Coordinates of C-alpha atoms in Angstrom, one line a residue:
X1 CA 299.2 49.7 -7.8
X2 CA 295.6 49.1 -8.2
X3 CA 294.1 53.0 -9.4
X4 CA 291.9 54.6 -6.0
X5 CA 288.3 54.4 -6.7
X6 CA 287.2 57.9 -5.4
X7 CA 283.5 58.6 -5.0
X8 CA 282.0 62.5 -5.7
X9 CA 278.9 63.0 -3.9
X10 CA 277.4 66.4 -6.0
X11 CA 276.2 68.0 -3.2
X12 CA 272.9 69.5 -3.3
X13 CA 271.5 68.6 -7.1
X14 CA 270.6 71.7 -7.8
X15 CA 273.6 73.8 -7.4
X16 CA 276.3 74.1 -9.2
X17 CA 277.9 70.5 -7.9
X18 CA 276.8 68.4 -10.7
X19 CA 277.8 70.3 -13.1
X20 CA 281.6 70.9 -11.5
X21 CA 281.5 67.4 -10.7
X22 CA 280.7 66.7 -14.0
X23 CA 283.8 69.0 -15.9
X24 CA 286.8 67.3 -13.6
X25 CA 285.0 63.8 -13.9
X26 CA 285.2 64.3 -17.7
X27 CA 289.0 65.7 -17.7
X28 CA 290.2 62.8 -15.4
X29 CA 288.2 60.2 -17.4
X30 CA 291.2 58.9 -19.4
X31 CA 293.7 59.1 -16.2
X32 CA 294.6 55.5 -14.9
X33 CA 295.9 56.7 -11.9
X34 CA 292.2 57.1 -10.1
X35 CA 289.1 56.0 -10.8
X36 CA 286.0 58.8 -10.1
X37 CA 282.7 57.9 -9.2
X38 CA 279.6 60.8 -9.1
X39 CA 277.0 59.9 -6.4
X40 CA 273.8 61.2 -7.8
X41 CA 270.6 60.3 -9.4
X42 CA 271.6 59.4 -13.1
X43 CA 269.4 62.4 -14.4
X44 CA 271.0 65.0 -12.6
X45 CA 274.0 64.4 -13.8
X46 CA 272.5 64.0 -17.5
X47 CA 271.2 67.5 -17.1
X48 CA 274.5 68.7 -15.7
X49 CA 276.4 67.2 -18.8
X50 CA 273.6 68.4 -20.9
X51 CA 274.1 72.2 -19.8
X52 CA 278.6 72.4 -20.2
X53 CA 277.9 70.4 -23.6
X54 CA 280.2 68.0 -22.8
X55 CA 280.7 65.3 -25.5
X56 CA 280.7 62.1 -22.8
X57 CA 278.9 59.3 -22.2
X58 CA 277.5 58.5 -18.8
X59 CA 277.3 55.0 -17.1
X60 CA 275.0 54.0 -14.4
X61 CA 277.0 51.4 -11.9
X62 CA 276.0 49.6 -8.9
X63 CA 279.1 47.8 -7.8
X64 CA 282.3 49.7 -6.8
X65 CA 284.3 47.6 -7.9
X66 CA 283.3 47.7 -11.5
X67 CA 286.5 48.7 -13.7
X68 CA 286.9 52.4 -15.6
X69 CA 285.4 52.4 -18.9
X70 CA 288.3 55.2 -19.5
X71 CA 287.9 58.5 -21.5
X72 CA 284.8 59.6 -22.0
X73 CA 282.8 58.0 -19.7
X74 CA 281.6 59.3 -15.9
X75 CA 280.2 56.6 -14.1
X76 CA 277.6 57.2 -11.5
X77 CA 276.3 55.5 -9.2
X78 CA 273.1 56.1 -9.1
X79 CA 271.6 56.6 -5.9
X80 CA 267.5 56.8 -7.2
X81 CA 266.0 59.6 -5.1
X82 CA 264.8 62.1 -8.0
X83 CA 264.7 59.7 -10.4
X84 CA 263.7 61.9 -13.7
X85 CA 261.7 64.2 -12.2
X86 CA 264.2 66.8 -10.8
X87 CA 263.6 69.8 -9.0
X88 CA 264.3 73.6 -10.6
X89 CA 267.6 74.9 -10.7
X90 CA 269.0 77.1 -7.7
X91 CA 265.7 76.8 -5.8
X92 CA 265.7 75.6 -1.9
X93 CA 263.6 71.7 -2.2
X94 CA 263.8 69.2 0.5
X95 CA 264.2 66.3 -2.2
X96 CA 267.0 68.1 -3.5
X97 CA 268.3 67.9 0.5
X98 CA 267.2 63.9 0.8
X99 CA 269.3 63.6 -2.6
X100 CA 272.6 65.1 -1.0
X101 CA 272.0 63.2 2.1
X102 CA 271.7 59.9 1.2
X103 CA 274.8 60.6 -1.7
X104 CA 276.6 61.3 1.3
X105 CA 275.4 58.3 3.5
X106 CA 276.1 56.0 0.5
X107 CA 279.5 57.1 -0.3
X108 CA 280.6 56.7 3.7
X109 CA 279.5 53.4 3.7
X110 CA 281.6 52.4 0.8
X111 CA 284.7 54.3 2.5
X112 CA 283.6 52.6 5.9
X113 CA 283.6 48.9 4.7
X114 CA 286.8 50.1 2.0
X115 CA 285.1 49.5 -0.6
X116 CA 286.6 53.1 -2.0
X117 CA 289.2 54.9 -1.2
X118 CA 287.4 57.7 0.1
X119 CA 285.2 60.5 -1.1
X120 CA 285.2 64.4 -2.2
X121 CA 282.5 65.9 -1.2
X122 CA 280.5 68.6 -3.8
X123 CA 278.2 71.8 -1.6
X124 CA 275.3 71.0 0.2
X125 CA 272.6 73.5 1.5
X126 CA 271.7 73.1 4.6
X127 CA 268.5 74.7 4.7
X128 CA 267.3 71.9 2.2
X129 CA 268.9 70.0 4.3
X130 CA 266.7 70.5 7.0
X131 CA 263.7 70.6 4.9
X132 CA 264.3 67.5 4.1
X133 CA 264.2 66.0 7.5
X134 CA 267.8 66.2 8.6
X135 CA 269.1 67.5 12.1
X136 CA 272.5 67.3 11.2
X137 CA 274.2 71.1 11.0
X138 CA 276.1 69.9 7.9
X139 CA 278.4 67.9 5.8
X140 CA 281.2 67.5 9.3
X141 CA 278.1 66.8 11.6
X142 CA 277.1 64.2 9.4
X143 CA 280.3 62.3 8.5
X144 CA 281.0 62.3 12.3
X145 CA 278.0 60.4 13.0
X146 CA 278.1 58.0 10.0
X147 CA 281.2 56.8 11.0
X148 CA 281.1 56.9 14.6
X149 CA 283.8 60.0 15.5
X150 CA 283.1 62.7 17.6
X151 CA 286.2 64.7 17.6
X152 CA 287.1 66.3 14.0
X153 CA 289.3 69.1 12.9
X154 CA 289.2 70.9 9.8
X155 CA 293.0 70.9 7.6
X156 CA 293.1 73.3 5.0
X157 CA 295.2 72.2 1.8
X158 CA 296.3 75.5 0.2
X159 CA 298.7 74.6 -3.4
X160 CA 301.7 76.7 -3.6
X161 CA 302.4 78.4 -6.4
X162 CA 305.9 80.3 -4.3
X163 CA 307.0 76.4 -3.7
X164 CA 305.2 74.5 -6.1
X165 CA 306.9 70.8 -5.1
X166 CA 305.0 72.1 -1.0
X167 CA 301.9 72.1 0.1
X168 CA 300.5 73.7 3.2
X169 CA 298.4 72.5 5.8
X170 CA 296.1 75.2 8.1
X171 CA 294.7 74.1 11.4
X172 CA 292.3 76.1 13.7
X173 CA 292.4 75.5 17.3
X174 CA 289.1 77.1 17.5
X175 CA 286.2 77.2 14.5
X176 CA 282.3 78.3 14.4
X177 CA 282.3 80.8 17.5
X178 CA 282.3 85.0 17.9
X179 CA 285.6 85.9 18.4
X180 CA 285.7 86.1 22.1
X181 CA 284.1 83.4 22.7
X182 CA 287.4 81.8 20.9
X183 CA 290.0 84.1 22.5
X184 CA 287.8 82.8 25.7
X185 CA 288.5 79.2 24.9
X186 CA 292.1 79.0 24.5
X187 CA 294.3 77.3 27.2
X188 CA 297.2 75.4 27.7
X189 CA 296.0 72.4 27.3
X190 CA 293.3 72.6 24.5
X191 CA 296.5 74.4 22.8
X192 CA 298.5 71.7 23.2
X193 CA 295.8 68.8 22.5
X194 CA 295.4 71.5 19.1
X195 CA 299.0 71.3 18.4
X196 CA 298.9 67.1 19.2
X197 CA 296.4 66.6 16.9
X198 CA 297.9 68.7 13.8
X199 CA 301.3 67.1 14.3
X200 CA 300.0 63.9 14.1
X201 CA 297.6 64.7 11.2
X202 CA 300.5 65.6 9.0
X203 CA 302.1 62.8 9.5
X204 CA 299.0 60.3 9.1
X205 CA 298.8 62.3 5.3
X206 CA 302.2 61.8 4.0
X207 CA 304.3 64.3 5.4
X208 CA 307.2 62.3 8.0
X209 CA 308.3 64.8 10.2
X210 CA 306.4 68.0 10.2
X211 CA 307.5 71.6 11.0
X212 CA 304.3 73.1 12.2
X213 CA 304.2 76.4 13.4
X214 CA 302.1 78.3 15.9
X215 CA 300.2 81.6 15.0
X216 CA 300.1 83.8 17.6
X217 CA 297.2 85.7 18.6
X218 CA 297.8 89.2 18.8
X219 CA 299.1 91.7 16.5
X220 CA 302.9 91.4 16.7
X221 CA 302.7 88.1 18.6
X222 CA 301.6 90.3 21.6
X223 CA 305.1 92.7 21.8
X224 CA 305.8 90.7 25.3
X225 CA 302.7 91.7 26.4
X226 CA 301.9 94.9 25.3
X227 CA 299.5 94.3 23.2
X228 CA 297.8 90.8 24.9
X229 CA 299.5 88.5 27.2
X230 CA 298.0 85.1 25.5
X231 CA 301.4 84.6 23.9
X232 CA 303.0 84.4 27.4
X233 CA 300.2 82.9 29.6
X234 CA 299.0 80.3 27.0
X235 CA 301.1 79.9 23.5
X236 CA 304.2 79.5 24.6
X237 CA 303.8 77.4 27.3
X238 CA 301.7 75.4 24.9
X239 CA 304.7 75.0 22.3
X240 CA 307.3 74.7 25.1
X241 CA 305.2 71.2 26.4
X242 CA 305.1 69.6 23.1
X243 CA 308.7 70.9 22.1
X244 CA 310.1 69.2 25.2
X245 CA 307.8 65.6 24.1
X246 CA 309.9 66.1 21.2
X247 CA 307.5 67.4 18.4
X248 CA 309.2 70.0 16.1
X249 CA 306.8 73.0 16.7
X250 CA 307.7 76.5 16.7
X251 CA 305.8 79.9 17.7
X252 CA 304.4 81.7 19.1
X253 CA 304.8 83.2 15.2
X254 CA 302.7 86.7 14.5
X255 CA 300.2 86.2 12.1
X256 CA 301.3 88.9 9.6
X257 CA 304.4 86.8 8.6
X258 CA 303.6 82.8 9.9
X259 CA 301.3 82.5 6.5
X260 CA 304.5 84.1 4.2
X261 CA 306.6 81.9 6.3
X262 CA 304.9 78.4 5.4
X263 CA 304.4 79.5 1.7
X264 CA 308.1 79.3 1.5
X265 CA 308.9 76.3 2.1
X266 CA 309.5 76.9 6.3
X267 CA 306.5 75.0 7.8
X268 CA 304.5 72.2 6.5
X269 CA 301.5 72.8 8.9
X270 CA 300.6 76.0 10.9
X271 CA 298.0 75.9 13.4
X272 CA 295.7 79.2 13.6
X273 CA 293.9 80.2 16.6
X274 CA 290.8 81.2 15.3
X275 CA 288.6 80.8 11.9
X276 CA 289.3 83.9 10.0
X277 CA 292.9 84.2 11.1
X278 CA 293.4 80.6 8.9
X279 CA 290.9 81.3 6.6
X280 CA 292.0 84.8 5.2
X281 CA 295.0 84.0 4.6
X282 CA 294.6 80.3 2.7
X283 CA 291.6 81.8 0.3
X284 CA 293.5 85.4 -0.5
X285 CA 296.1 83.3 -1.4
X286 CA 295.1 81.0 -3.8
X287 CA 290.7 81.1 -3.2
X288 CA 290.1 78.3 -5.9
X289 CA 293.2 76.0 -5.5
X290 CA 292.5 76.1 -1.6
X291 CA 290.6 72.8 -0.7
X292 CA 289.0 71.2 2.7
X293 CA 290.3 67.6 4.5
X294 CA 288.4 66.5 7.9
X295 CA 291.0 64.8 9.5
X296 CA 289.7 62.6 12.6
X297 CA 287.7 60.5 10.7
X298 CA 288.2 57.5 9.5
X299 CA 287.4 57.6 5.9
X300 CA 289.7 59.9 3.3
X301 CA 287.4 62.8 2.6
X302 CA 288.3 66.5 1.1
X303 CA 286.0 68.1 -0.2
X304 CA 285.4 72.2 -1.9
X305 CA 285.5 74.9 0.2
X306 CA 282.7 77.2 -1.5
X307 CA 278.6 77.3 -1.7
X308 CA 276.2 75.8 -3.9
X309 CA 276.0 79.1 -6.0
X310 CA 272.7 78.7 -6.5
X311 CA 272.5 82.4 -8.7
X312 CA 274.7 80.6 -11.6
X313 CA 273.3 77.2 -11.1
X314 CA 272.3 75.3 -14.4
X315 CA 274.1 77.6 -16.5
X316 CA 277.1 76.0 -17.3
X317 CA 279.8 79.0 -16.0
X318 CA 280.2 77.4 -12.4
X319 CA 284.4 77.3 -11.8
X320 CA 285.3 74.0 -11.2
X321 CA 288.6 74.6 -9.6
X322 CA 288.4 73.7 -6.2
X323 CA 286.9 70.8 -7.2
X324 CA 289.3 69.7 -9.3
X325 CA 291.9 70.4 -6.1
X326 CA 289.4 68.6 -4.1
X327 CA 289.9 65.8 -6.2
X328 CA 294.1 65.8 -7.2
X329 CA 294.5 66.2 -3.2
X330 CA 292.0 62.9 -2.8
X331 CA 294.3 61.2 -5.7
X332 CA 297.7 62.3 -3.6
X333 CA 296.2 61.1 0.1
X334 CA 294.8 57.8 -1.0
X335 CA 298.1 55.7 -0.7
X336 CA 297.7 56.6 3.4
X337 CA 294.0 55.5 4.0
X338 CA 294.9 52.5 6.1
X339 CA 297.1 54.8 8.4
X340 CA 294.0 57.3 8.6
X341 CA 291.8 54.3 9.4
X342 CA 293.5 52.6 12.3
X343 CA 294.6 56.0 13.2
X344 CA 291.1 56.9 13.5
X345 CA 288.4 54.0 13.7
X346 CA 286.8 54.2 16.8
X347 CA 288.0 51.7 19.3

């Protein structure tokens, strides 16, 4: 099998992306299962290299299809917005913004006409963002309207250390809002479109017949109303529906044990109902290992879950971890990027 060509778009250039783009780039360099590509002006990655001391050579490449040079080489595409003159470390600049931007915009287009097989995506900041002329909110705003998608949802990947051979997949039925405004927004039917949408999801990356759980809302799954009656007026009815389609869904589950549950090997997905409730318990688990996929696109893209760090910018101390899960987790979905494409694609 021909080795995925995987593009890494560093983010904003001058946080800490380059330079943890740069370390896994460097370790997976004499790999031939995958073949990484940094999306970045050729100097920003020079400096990056320059500043971990890392004894590699780097290779500017304008075709995709242009073969590994193996260890010890990152290629990068060079996308020639900065050129040398690159802005201060860890410092807001809205060329540093236009730089992410079009790094992002280049490496969809690849994935778009599969030219790649998809990309991991380093921290942007959306402030330079703006500054630089953009309107988009960020990275998921972005990729939706590059490739045409308007509906998105946000699986975390969390690695198991309890089951190491299982992963688990998080889901949120609601994102950005206050906490009411979420409790607010749950119904039967957006529950069950939630609960759709996951189960398919798992499917489209790899796993054949998903368990996915429901998380319940309230504390104790809502003690038969007790303590919230969302479990009986909403939930369950929810799981009931797509139980009786034939999905294999359980829940209403509490919260307190659903996580513990799917750690062990019980559940391959769990769908949360609300940001935090999915997000505390993926990153106290395992904060660096735990990685971000946006499923509803069309293109194969995971990406970190963390900041640009701009206070330990340029210094060469930046963790790479969850980029190095980003990536592994792009290497182990890219076999299923036709599925996610005509799953996807916009008719």
């Amino acid at each position: 099998m021909t080795a995925p060509v995987l593009a890494m778009t560093v983010g904003d250039p001058v946080g800490i992306g380059p330079e943890i783009t740069a370390t896994v780039l460097a370790e997976f360099s004499g790999r031939d299962d995958q073949h990484g590509v940094a999306v970045a002006d050729l100097a920003v990655m020079k400096r990056a290299v320059d500043v971990l001391g890392l004894d590699v050579e780097l290779r500017a490449i304008t075709d995709w299809s242009t073969p590994s040079a193996g260890q010890g080489v990152i290629d990068v595409f060079d996308i020639g917005v900065l050129g040398d003159d690159l802005p201060e470390w860890g410092v807001v600049d809205a060329r540093a913004g236009q730089a992410a931007v079009t790094a992002i915009e280049i490496a969809t287009k690849a994935a778009m006409n599969r030219e790649i097989a998809g990309i991991v995506t380093g921290p942007i900041n959306k402030e330079a963002v703006w500054k630089s002329g953009s309107k988009h909110l960020g990275h998921t705003e972005m990729l939706g309207e590059l490739t045409g998608v308007t509906k998105q949802d946000t699986m975390f990947v969390v690695e198991n250390t309890k089951v190491p051979e299982h992963k688990l997949q998080v889901f949120f039925a609601t994102r950005h809002m206050s906490l009411r405004k979420a409790i607010d927004a749950l119904t039967v039917d957006t529950q069950v479109d939630s609960i759709e949408r996951a189960h398919r999801a798992l499917q489209l990356y790899g796993v054949a017949s998903p368990r996915l759980a429901v998380a319940a809302l309230n504390p104790h799954g809502g003690e038969n109303g007790a303590f919230g009656d969302e479990e009986i007026e909403i939930l369950r009815p929810a799981v009931e529906r797509v139980v009786d389609s034939g999905l294999e869904v359980a829940g209403p589950i509490p919260a307190d044990s659903v996580f513990h549950q799917g750690l062990s090997g019980r559940f391959d997905g769990i769908l949360s109902q609300y940001h935090d409730q999915g997000h505390i318990a993926s990153k106290t688990f395992d904060f660096d290992g735990t990685i971000s996929v946006t499923v509803g696109l069309p293109i194969l893209r995971t990406s970190v879950d963390h900041g640009t760090a701009f206070d330990i910018a340029g210094q060469g101390i930046a963790d790479a971890g969850t980029m190095r899960s980003a990536y592994t987790a792009a290497i182990g979905y890219a076999p299923f990027v036709d599925g996610i494409r005509a799953e996807y694609l916009p008719k």
